[in-house]
Amino acid sequence: LYVILLSIMNFSSKINPEAIHSLEKSYLKTDYPSLDIGDYIKLGILIQEGNKERTQYCRGVIIAKKNQGINFSIVVRYTLQGVGVERTFLIHSPRIQNIEILKRSKVRRAKLYYLRSRSGKSTRLKTRFPK
């Protein structure tokens, strides 16, 4: 067991970080807009049903952003059939077809988790207008 652990450690030390970055760069998307906390967005997600594929759209508020680079993800909160739903999306995933910003909001928090306990009109955010 000790020999196996040493061989794994030696293998991980031989991985070239530049090779990893160049491989990740080939999968990065460059056509998505700059996303901020509080943005009301429309996401097109590729859904596979049987042997057919279609694009399903969901609209919601970005309540959190995590990581950067190829692992960049957002948490979107939206209402589905009267129930609040939160989903995490990897932005650079091939399943994300398009992202459209419908409205930008003025927020003073990095995470909008307080929206979980609110419903109705109290979930509205102030609109941010371009200068």
C-alpha positions as YAML, in Angstrom:
chain: A
units: angstrom
residues:
- id: 1
  name: LEU
  ca: [0.00, 0.00, 0.00]
- id: 2
  name: TYR
  ca: [2.83, 2.40, 0.84]
- id: 3
  name: VAL
  ca: [4.48, 1.73, -2.53]
- id: 4
  name: ILE
  ca: [1.23, 2.47, -4.36]
- id: 5
  name: LEU
  ca: [0.84, 5.78, -2.52]
- id: 6
  name: LEU
  ca: [4.41, 6.77, -3.38]
- id: 7
  name: SER
  ca: [3.88, 5.96, -7.05]
- id: 8
  name: ILE
  ca: [0.67, 8.06, -7.10]
- id: 9
  name: MET
  ca: [2.50, 10.96, -5.44]
- id: 10
  name: ASN
  ca: [5.33, 10.72, -7.97]
- id: 11
  name: PHE
  ca: [2.83, 10.69, -10.86]
- id: 12
  name: SER
  ca: [1.00, 13.76, -9.57]
- id: 13
  name: SER
  ca: [4.27, 15.68, -9.21]
- id: 14
  name: LYS
  ca: [5.13, 14.96, -12.88]
- id: 15
  name: ILE
  ca: [1.92, 16.54, -14.26]
- id: 16
  name: ASN
  ca: [2.70, 19.74, -16.10]
- id: 17
  name: PRO
  ca: [0.42, 22.63, -14.97]
- id: 18
  name: GLU
  ca: [0.81, 24.39, -18.35]
- id: 19
  name: ALA
  ca: [-0.58, 21.31, -20.09]
- id: 20
  name: ILE
  ca: [-3.61, 21.32, -17.79]
- id: 21
  name: HIS
  ca: [-4.22, 25.04, -18.41]
- id: 22
  name: SER
  ca: [-3.95, 24.65, -22.19]
- id: 23
  name: LEU
  ca: [-6.37, 21.71, -22.12]
- id: 24
  name: GLU
  ca: [-8.86, 23.67, -19.97]
- id: 25
  name: LYS
  ca: [-8.54, 26.73, -22.21]
- id: 26
  name: SER
  ca: [-9.77, 24.73, -25.21]
- id: 27
  name: TYR
  ca: [-13.06, 24.03, -23.38]
- id: 28
  name: LEU
  ca: [-13.67, 27.58, -22.09]
- id: 29
  name: LYS
  ca: [-16.61, 29.51, -23.56]
- id: 30
  name: THR
  ca: [-15.98, 33.11, -24.53]
- id: 31
  name: ASP
  ca: [-19.44, 34.11, -25.80]
- id: 32
  name: TYR
  ca: [-21.30, 34.39, -22.49]
- id: 33
  name: PRO
  ca: [-21.95, 37.83, -20.92]
- id: 34
  name: SER
  ca: [-20.42, 39.03, -17.67]
- id: 35
  name: LEU
  ca: [-22.60, 37.65, -14.89]
- id: 36
  name: ASP
  ca: [-23.12, 39.38, -11.56]
- id: 37
  name: ILE
  ca: [-24.99, 38.52, -8.38]
- id: 38
  name: GLY
  ca: [-28.61, 39.65, -8.63]
- id: 39
  name: ASP
  ca: [-28.87, 39.39, -12.42]
- id: 40
  name: TYR
  ca: [-32.17, 38.04, -13.71]
- id: 41
  name: ILE
  ca: [-31.15, 35.66, -16.50]
- id: 42
  name: LYS
  ca: [-32.65, 33.30, -19.06]
- id: 43
  name: LEU
  ca: [-30.67, 30.08, -19.45]
- id: 44
  name: GLY
  ca: [-31.04, 27.68, -22.37]
- id: 45
  name: ILE
  ca: [-30.27, 24.14, -21.20]
- id: 46
  name: LEU
  ca: [-29.93, 21.20, -23.56]
- id: 47
  name: ILE
  ca: [-32.27, 18.40, -22.42]
- id: 48
  name: GLN
  ca: [-32.15, 14.89, -23.82]
- id: 49
  name: GLU
  ca: [-35.44, 12.97, -24.00]
- id: 50
  name: GLY
  ca: [-34.98, 9.50, -25.44]
- id: 51
  name: ASN
  ca: [-32.99, 10.01, -28.62]
- id: 52
  name: LYS
  ca: [-34.12, 13.63, -29.14]
- id: 53
  name: GLU
  ca: [-32.52, 16.78, -27.79]
- id: 54
  name: ARG
  ca: [-34.29, 20.06, -27.12]
- id: 55
  name: THR
  ca: [-33.51, 23.36, -25.41]
- id: 56
  name: GLN
  ca: [-35.37, 24.08, -22.19]
- id: 57
  name: TYR
  ca: [-35.31, 27.63, -20.85]
- id: 58
  name: CYS
  ca: [-35.40, 28.68, -17.24]
- id: 59
  name: ARG
  ca: [-35.51, 32.22, -15.85]
- id: 60
  name: GLY
  ca: [-34.16, 33.10, -12.45]
- id: 61
  name: VAL
  ca: [-31.93, 35.24, -10.24]
- id: 62
  name: ILE
  ca: [-28.24, 34.50, -9.74]
- id: 63
  name: ILE
  ca: [-27.82, 34.18, -5.97]
- id: 64
  name: ALA
  ca: [-24.21, 32.91, -5.87]
- id: 65
  name: LYS
  ca: [-21.07, 32.54, -7.97]
- id: 66
  name: LYS
  ca: [-18.33, 30.01, -7.28]
- id: 67
  name: ASN
  ca: [-14.84, 29.25, -8.56]
- id: 68
  name: GLN
  ca: [-13.29, 30.50, -11.78]
- id: 69
  name: GLY
  ca: [-11.91, 29.15, -15.01]
- id: 70
  name: ILE
  ca: [-13.37, 25.88, -16.25]
- id: 71
  name: ASN
  ca: [-15.07, 25.27, -12.88]
- id: 72
  name: PHE
  ca: [-16.98, 28.58, -12.86]
- id: 73
  name: SER
  ca: [-20.53, 27.93, -11.66]
- id: 74
  name: ILE
  ca: [-23.58, 29.95, -10.68]
- id: 75
  name: VAL
  ca: [-26.53, 29.17, -8.44]
- id: 76
  name: VAL
  ca: [-29.82, 30.25, -9.97]
- id: 77
  name: ARG
  ca: [-33.05, 30.54, -7.97]
- id: 78
  name: TYR
  ca: [-36.36, 30.39, -9.80]
- id: 79
  name: THR
  ca: [-39.97, 29.44, -9.15]
- id: 80
  name: LEU
  ca: [-41.31, 26.26, -10.72]
- id: 81
  name: GLN
  ca: [-45.03, 25.49, -10.28]
- id: 82
  name: GLY
  ca: [-45.20, 27.68, -7.18]
- id: 83
  name: VAL
  ca: [-42.14, 26.10, -5.51]
- id: 84
  name: GLY
  ca: [-38.77, 27.83, -5.18]
- id: 85
  name: VAL
  ca: [-35.99, 25.85, -6.87]
- id: 86
  name: GLU
  ca: [-32.23, 26.40, -6.81]
- id: 87
  name: ARG
  ca: [-29.95, 24.84, -9.39]
- id: 88
  name: THR
  ca: [-26.21, 25.02, -9.84]
- id: 89
  name: PHE
  ca: [-25.00, 25.42, -13.41]
- id: 90
  name: LEU
  ca: [-21.47, 25.02, -14.75]
- id: 91
  name: ILE
  ca: [-21.19, 27.91, -17.19]
- id: 92
  name: HIS
  ca: [-18.65, 26.21, -19.47]
- id: 93
  name: SER
  ca: [-20.71, 23.01, -19.73]
- id: 94
  name: PRO
  ca: [-21.68, 21.94, -23.26]
- id: 95
  name: ARG
  ca: [-25.25, 21.51, -21.94]
- id: 96
  name: ILE
  ca: [-25.62, 25.30, -21.52]
- id: 97
  name: GLN
  ca: [-26.73, 26.58, -24.94]
- id: 98
  name: ASN
  ca: [-27.11, 30.30, -24.26]
- id: 99
  name: ILE
  ca: [-27.32, 32.87, -21.46]
- id: 100
  name: GLU
  ca: [-29.30, 36.08, -21.77]
- id: 101
  name: ILE
  ca: [-29.39, 38.80, -19.13]
- id: 102
  name: LEU
  ca: [-32.93, 40.11, -18.80]
- id: 103
  name: LYS
  ca: [-32.42, 42.54, -15.90]
- id: 104
  name: ARG
  ca: [-29.57, 43.65, -13.67]
- id: 105
  name: SER
  ca: [-30.15, 44.35, -9.98]
- id: 106
  name: LYS
  ca: [-28.43, 46.52, -7.42]
- id: 107
  name: VAL
  ca: [-27.31, 44.32, -4.53]
- id: 108
  name: ARG
  ca: [-24.92, 44.80, -1.63]
- id: 109
  name: ARG
  ca: [-24.19, 41.17, -0.85]
- id: 110
  name: ALA
  ca: [-21.95, 38.54, -2.37]
- id: 111
  name: LYS
  ca: [-24.53, 35.79, -1.77]
- id: 112
  name: LEU
  ca: [-28.28, 36.32, -1.83]
- id: 113
  name: TYR
  ca: [-29.21, 33.36, 0.35]
- id: 114
  name: TYR
  ca: [-31.66, 35.53, 2.29]
- id: 115
  name: LEU
  ca: [-34.05, 35.20, -0.68]
- id: 116
  name: ARG
  ca: [-34.69, 31.58, 0.39]
- id: 117
  name: SER
  ca: [-36.80, 32.66, 3.34]
- id: 118
  name: ARG
  ca: [-38.78, 35.25, 1.38]
- id: 119
  name: SER
  ca: [-41.70, 34.89, -1.00]
- id: 120
  name: GLY
  ca: [-43.86, 37.13, -3.15]
- id: 121
  name: LYS
  ca: [-43.07, 40.82, -3.47]
- id: 122
  name: SER
  ca: [-40.34, 40.72, -0.82]
- id: 123
  name: THR
  ca: [-38.09, 38.80, -3.25]
- id: 124
  name: ARG
  ca: [-37.94, 41.76, -5.64]
- id: 125
  name: LEU
  ca: [-34.57, 43.44, -6.10]
- id: 126
  name: LYS
  ca: [-33.88, 47.05, -7.07]
- id: 127
  name: THR
  ca: [-33.12, 47.46, -10.76]
- id: 128
  name: ARG
  ca: [-29.66, 48.73, -11.68]
- id: 129
  name: PHE
  ca: [-29.64, 51.04, -14.67]
- id: 130
  name: PRO
  ca: [-26.57, 51.57, -16.87]
- id: 131
  name: LYS
  ca: [-24.78, 54.88, -16.34]
...
